Amino acid sequence: MIVQTVTFIVKKEGKELFEAKTSKDVASMQSFKNCLSSECWFSERKDVCEFMLVSKWESKKDFQNWLKRPEHLQKHREAHKNKESKPSIVLEKIRNSYEICS
């Protein structure tokens, strides 16, 4: 069993957009095979917002399968294509994986 975390530090003006994104991601994970739980944690500071997606999976492969779903890959392709014309609201992204030890 593993726990995956993905933390996004975003510009304050991206708060509403990211609330919608993380809400969709949590729902998608919860309905995906072998996802045991999923939630989003939120913290707000003066200039930035932090969204941390925390999910628990049967295996790392299960999480990778969720990442490889066609709609997820397409969103990343679109974001990469529009990178020049549309500046990102994401300042930093940090991904971590943990094994449950007890």
Coordinates of N, CA and C in Angstrom, one line a residue:
M1 N 0.8 -1.2 0.0 CA 0.0 0.0 0.0 C 0.9 1.2 0.0
I2 N 0.5 2.3 -0.8 CA 1.3 3.5 -0.8 C 0.4 4.7 -0.7
V3 N 1.0 5.8 -0.3 CA 0.3 7.1 -0.2 C 1.1 8.0 -1.1
Q4 N 0.3 8.7 -2.0 CA 0.9 9.6 -3.0 C 0.5 11.0 -2.5
T5 N 1.4 12.0 -2.6 CA 1.0 13.4 -2.3 C 1.5 14.2 -3.5
V6 N 0.7 15.1 -3.9 CA 1.1 16.1 -5.0 C 0.7 17.4 -4.4
T7 N 1.7 18.3 -4.3 CA 1.5 19.6 -3.7 C 1.7 20.7 -4.8
F8 N 0.7 21.5 -5.0 CA 0.8 22.6 -5.9 C 0.8 23.9 -5.2
I9 N 1.8 24.7 -5.4 CA 1.9 26.1 -4.9 C 1.4 27.0 -6.0
V10 N 0.3 27.7 -5.8 CA -0.3 28.5 -6.9 C -0.4 29.9 -6.6
K11 N -0.5 30.8 -7.6 CA -0.7 32.2 -7.4 C -2.1 32.4 -6.8
K12 N -2.2 33.4 -6.0 CA -3.5 33.6 -5.3 C -4.7 33.7 -6.3
E13 N -4.4 34.3 -7.5 CA -5.5 34.5 -8.4 C -6.0 33.2 -9.0
G14 N -5.2 32.1 -8.8 CA -5.6 30.8 -9.3 C -6.4 29.9 -8.4
K15 N -6.7 30.5 -7.2 CA -7.4 29.7 -6.2 C -8.7 29.0 -6.7
E16 N -9.6 29.8 -7.2 CA -10.9 29.2 -7.7 C -10.7 28.1 -8.7
L17 N -9.8 28.4 -9.7 CA -9.5 27.4 -10.8 C -9.0 26.1 -10.2
F18 N -8.0 26.3 -9.2 CA -7.4 25.1 -8.6 C -8.4 24.4 -7.7
E19 N -9.3 25.1 -7.0 CA -10.3 24.4 -6.2 C -11.2 23.5 -7.1
A20 N -11.5 24.0 -8.3 CA -12.3 23.2 -9.2 C -11.5 22.0 -9.7
K21 N -10.2 22.2 -10.1 CA -9.4 21.1 -10.6 C -9.2 20.0 -9.5
T22 N -8.9 20.4 -8.3 CA -8.6 19.4 -7.3 C -9.9 18.7 -6.9
S23 N -11.0 19.3 -6.9 CA -12.3 18.7 -6.7 C -12.5 17.6 -7.7
K24 N -12.3 17.9 -9.0 CA -12.4 16.9 -10.0 C -11.4 15.7 -9.9
D25 N -10.2 16.1 -9.5 CA -9.2 15.0 -9.3 C -9.5 14.1 -8.2
V26 N -10.0 14.6 -7.1 CA -10.3 13.8 -5.9 C -11.5 12.9 -6.3
A27 N -12.5 13.4 -7.0 CA -13.6 12.5 -7.4 C -13.2 11.5 -8.4
S28 N -12.3 11.8 -9.3 CA -11.8 10.9 -10.3 C -11.0 9.7 -9.6
M29 N -10.1 10.1 -8.6 CA -9.4 9.1 -7.9 C -10.3 8.2 -7.1
Q30 N -11.3 8.8 -6.4 CA -12.1 8.0 -5.6 C -12.9 6.9 -6.4
S31 N -13.2 7.2 -7.6 CA -13.9 6.3 -8.5 C -13.0 5.3 -9.2
F32 N -11.7 5.5 -9.1 CA -10.7 4.7 -9.9 C -10.4 3.4 -9.1
K33 N -10.3 2.3 -9.9 CA -10.0 1.0 -9.3 C -8.7 1.0 -8.4
N34 N -8.8 0.5 -7.2 CA -7.7 0.3 -6.3 C -7.2 1.6 -5.6
C35 N -8.0 2.7 -5.7 CA -7.8 3.9 -4.9 C -8.5 3.7 -3.6
L36 N -7.8 3.7 -2.5 CA -8.4 3.4 -1.2 C -9.0 4.7 -0.6
S37 N -8.4 5.9 -0.9 CA -8.9 7.1 -0.4 C -8.2 8.3 -1.1
S38 N -8.9 9.4 -1.1 CA -8.3 10.6 -1.8 C -9.0 11.8 -1.2
E39 N -8.1 12.8 -0.9 CA -8.7 14.1 -0.4 C -7.7 15.2 -0.8
C40 N -8.2 16.5 -0.6 CA -7.3 17.6 -0.9 C -7.2 18.5 0.3
W41 N -6.0 18.8 0.7 CA -5.7 19.7 1.8 C -5.4 21.1 1.3
F42 N -5.8 22.1 2.0 CA -5.6 23.5 1.5 C -5.0 24.4 2.5
S43 N -4.1 25.2 2.1 CA -3.5 26.2 3.0 C -3.4 27.5 2.2
E44 N -3.7 28.6 2.9 CA -3.6 29.9 2.2 C -2.6 30.9 3.0
R45 N -1.7 31.5 2.2 CA -0.8 32.4 2.8 C -1.0 33.8 2.1
K46 N -0.3 34.8 2.5 CA -0.5 36.1 2.0 C -0.5 36.2 0.4
D47 N 0.5 35.6 -0.2 CA 0.6 35.7 -1.7 C 0.3 34.4 -2.4
V48 N 0.2 33.3 -1.8 CA 0.0 32.0 -2.5 C -1.0 31.1 -1.8
C49 N -1.5 30.1 -2.5 CA -2.3 29.1 -2.0 C -1.6 27.8 -2.2
E50 N -1.8 26.8 -1.3 CA -1.2 25.5 -1.5 C -2.3 24.5 -1.4
F51 N -2.3 23.6 -2.5 CA -3.2 22.5 -2.6 C -2.4 21.2 -2.5
M52 N -2.7 20.3 -1.6 CA -2.0 19.1 -1.5 C -3.1 17.9 -1.7
L53 N -2.9 17.2 -2.8 CA -3.7 16.0 -3.1 C -3.0 14.9 -2.4
V54 N -3.8 14.2 -1.5 CA -3.3 13.0 -0.7 C -4.2 11.8 -1.1
S55 N -3.5 10.8 -1.6 CA -4.3 9.6 -2.0 C -3.6 8.3 -1.5
K56 N -4.4 7.3 -1.2 CA -3.9 6.0 -0.8 C -4.3 5.0 -1.8
W57 N -3.3 4.2 -2.2 CA -3.5 3.2 -3.3 C -3.0 1.8 -2.9
E58 N -3.6 0.8 -3.5 CA -3.1 -0.6 -3.3 C -1.7 -0.7 -3.7
S59 N -1.3 -0.1 -4.8 CA 0.1 -0.2 -5.3 C 0.5 1.0 -6.1
K60 N 1.8 1.2 -6.3 CA 2.2 2.3 -7.1 C 1.7 2.2 -8.5
K61 N 1.6 1.0 -9.0 CA 1.1 0.7 -10.4 C -0.3 1.3 -10.5
D62 N -1.1 1.1 -9.5 CA -2.5 1.6 -9.5 C -2.5 3.1 -9.7
F63 N -1.7 3.8 -9.0 CA -1.6 5.2 -9.1 C -1.1 5.6 -10.5
Q64 N -0.1 4.9 -11.0 CA 0.4 5.2 -12.3 C -0.7 5.0 -13.4
N65 N -1.5 4.0 -13.2 CA -2.6 3.8 -14.1 C -3.6 5.0 -14.1
W66 N -3.8 5.5 -13.0 CA -4.7 6.7 -12.9 C -4.0 7.9 -13.6
L67 N -2.7 8.1 -13.5 CA -2.0 9.1 -14.2 C -2.1 9.0 -15.7
K68 N -2.1 7.7 -16.2 CA -2.1 7.4 -17.6 C -3.4 7.5 -18.3
R69 N -4.5 7.8 -17.6 CA -5.8 7.8 -18.2 C -5.8 8.9 -19.3
P70 N -6.4 8.6 -20.4 CA -6.4 9.5 -21.6 C -6.7 11.0 -21.3
E71 N -7.8 11.2 -20.5 CA -8.2 12.6 -20.3 C -7.1 13.4 -19.5
H72 N -6.4 12.7 -18.6 CA -5.3 13.3 -17.8 C -4.1 13.6 -18.8
L73 N -3.7 12.7 -19.6 CA -2.6 13.0 -20.5 C -3.0 14.1 -21.5
Q74 N -4.2 14.2 -21.9 CA -4.6 15.2 -22.9 C -4.6 16.6 -22.2
K75 N -5.0 16.7 -21.0 CA -4.9 18.0 -20.3 C -3.4 18.5 -20.1
H76 N -2.5 17.5 -19.9 CA -1.1 17.9 -19.8 C -0.6 18.3 -21.2
R77 N -1.0 17.7 -22.3 CA -0.6 18.1 -23.6 C -1.1 19.5 -23.9
E78 N -2.3 19.8 -23.6 CA -2.9 21.1 -23.9 C -2.2 22.2 -23.1
A79 N -1.9 21.9 -21.8 CA -1.2 22.8 -20.9 C 0.2 23.1 -21.5
H80 N 0.9 22.1 -22.0 CA 2.2 22.2 -22.5 C 2.2 23.1 -23.8
K81 N 1.2 22.8 -24.6 CA 1.0 23.6 -25.9 C 0.8 25.0 -25.6
N82 N 0.0 25.4 -24.6 CA -0.4 26.8 -24.3 C 0.6 27.5 -23.4
K83 N 1.7 26.8 -23.1 CA 2.6 27.3 -22.1 C 3.2 28.7 -22.5
E84 N 3.4 28.9 -23.7 CA 4.0 30.2 -24.2 C 3.0 31.4 -24.1
S85 N 1.7 31.1 -24.5 CA 0.7 32.1 -24.6 C 0.0 32.4 -23.3
K86 N -0.1 31.4 -22.5 CA -0.8 31.5 -21.2 C 0.1 31.1 -20.0
P87 N 0.5 32.1 -19.3 CA 1.4 31.9 -18.2 C 0.8 31.0 -17.1
S88 N 1.5 30.1 -16.5 CA 1.0 29.2 -15.5 C 0.7 29.9 -14.2
I89 N -0.3 29.4 -13.6 CA -0.6 29.9 -12.2 C 0.1 29.1 -11.2
V90 N 0.7 27.9 -11.6 CA 1.4 27.0 -10.7 C 2.9 27.5 -10.6
L91 N 3.2 27.8 -9.3 CA 4.6 28.3 -9.1 C 5.5 27.1 -8.8
E92 N 5.0 26.1 -8.2 CA 5.8 24.9 -7.8 C 4.9 23.7 -7.7
K93 N 5.5 22.5 -8.0 CA 4.8 21.2 -7.9 C 5.7 20.3 -7.3
I94 N 5.3 19.6 -6.2 CA 6.1 18.6 -5.5 C 5.3 17.3 -5.4
R95 N 5.9 16.2 -5.8 CA 5.3 14.9 -5.7 C 6.1 14.0 -4.8
N96 N 5.4 13.3 -3.9 CA 6.1 12.4 -3.0 C 5.3 11.1 -3.0
S97 N 6.0 10.0 -2.7 CA 5.4 8.7 -2.6 C 5.9 8.1 -1.3
Y98 N 5.0 7.5 -0.5 CA 5.3 6.9 0.8 C 4.8 5.5 0.8
E99 N 5.5 4.6 1.4 CA 5.0 3.3 1.7 C 4.5 3.2 3.1
I100 N 3.4 2.5 3.3 CA 2.9 2.4 4.7 C 3.7 1.3 5.4
C101 N 4.2 1.7 6.6 CA 5.1 0.8 7.3 C 4.5 0.1 8.5
S102 N 3.3 0.6 9.0 CA 2.7 -0.1 10.1 C 1.2 0.0 10.0

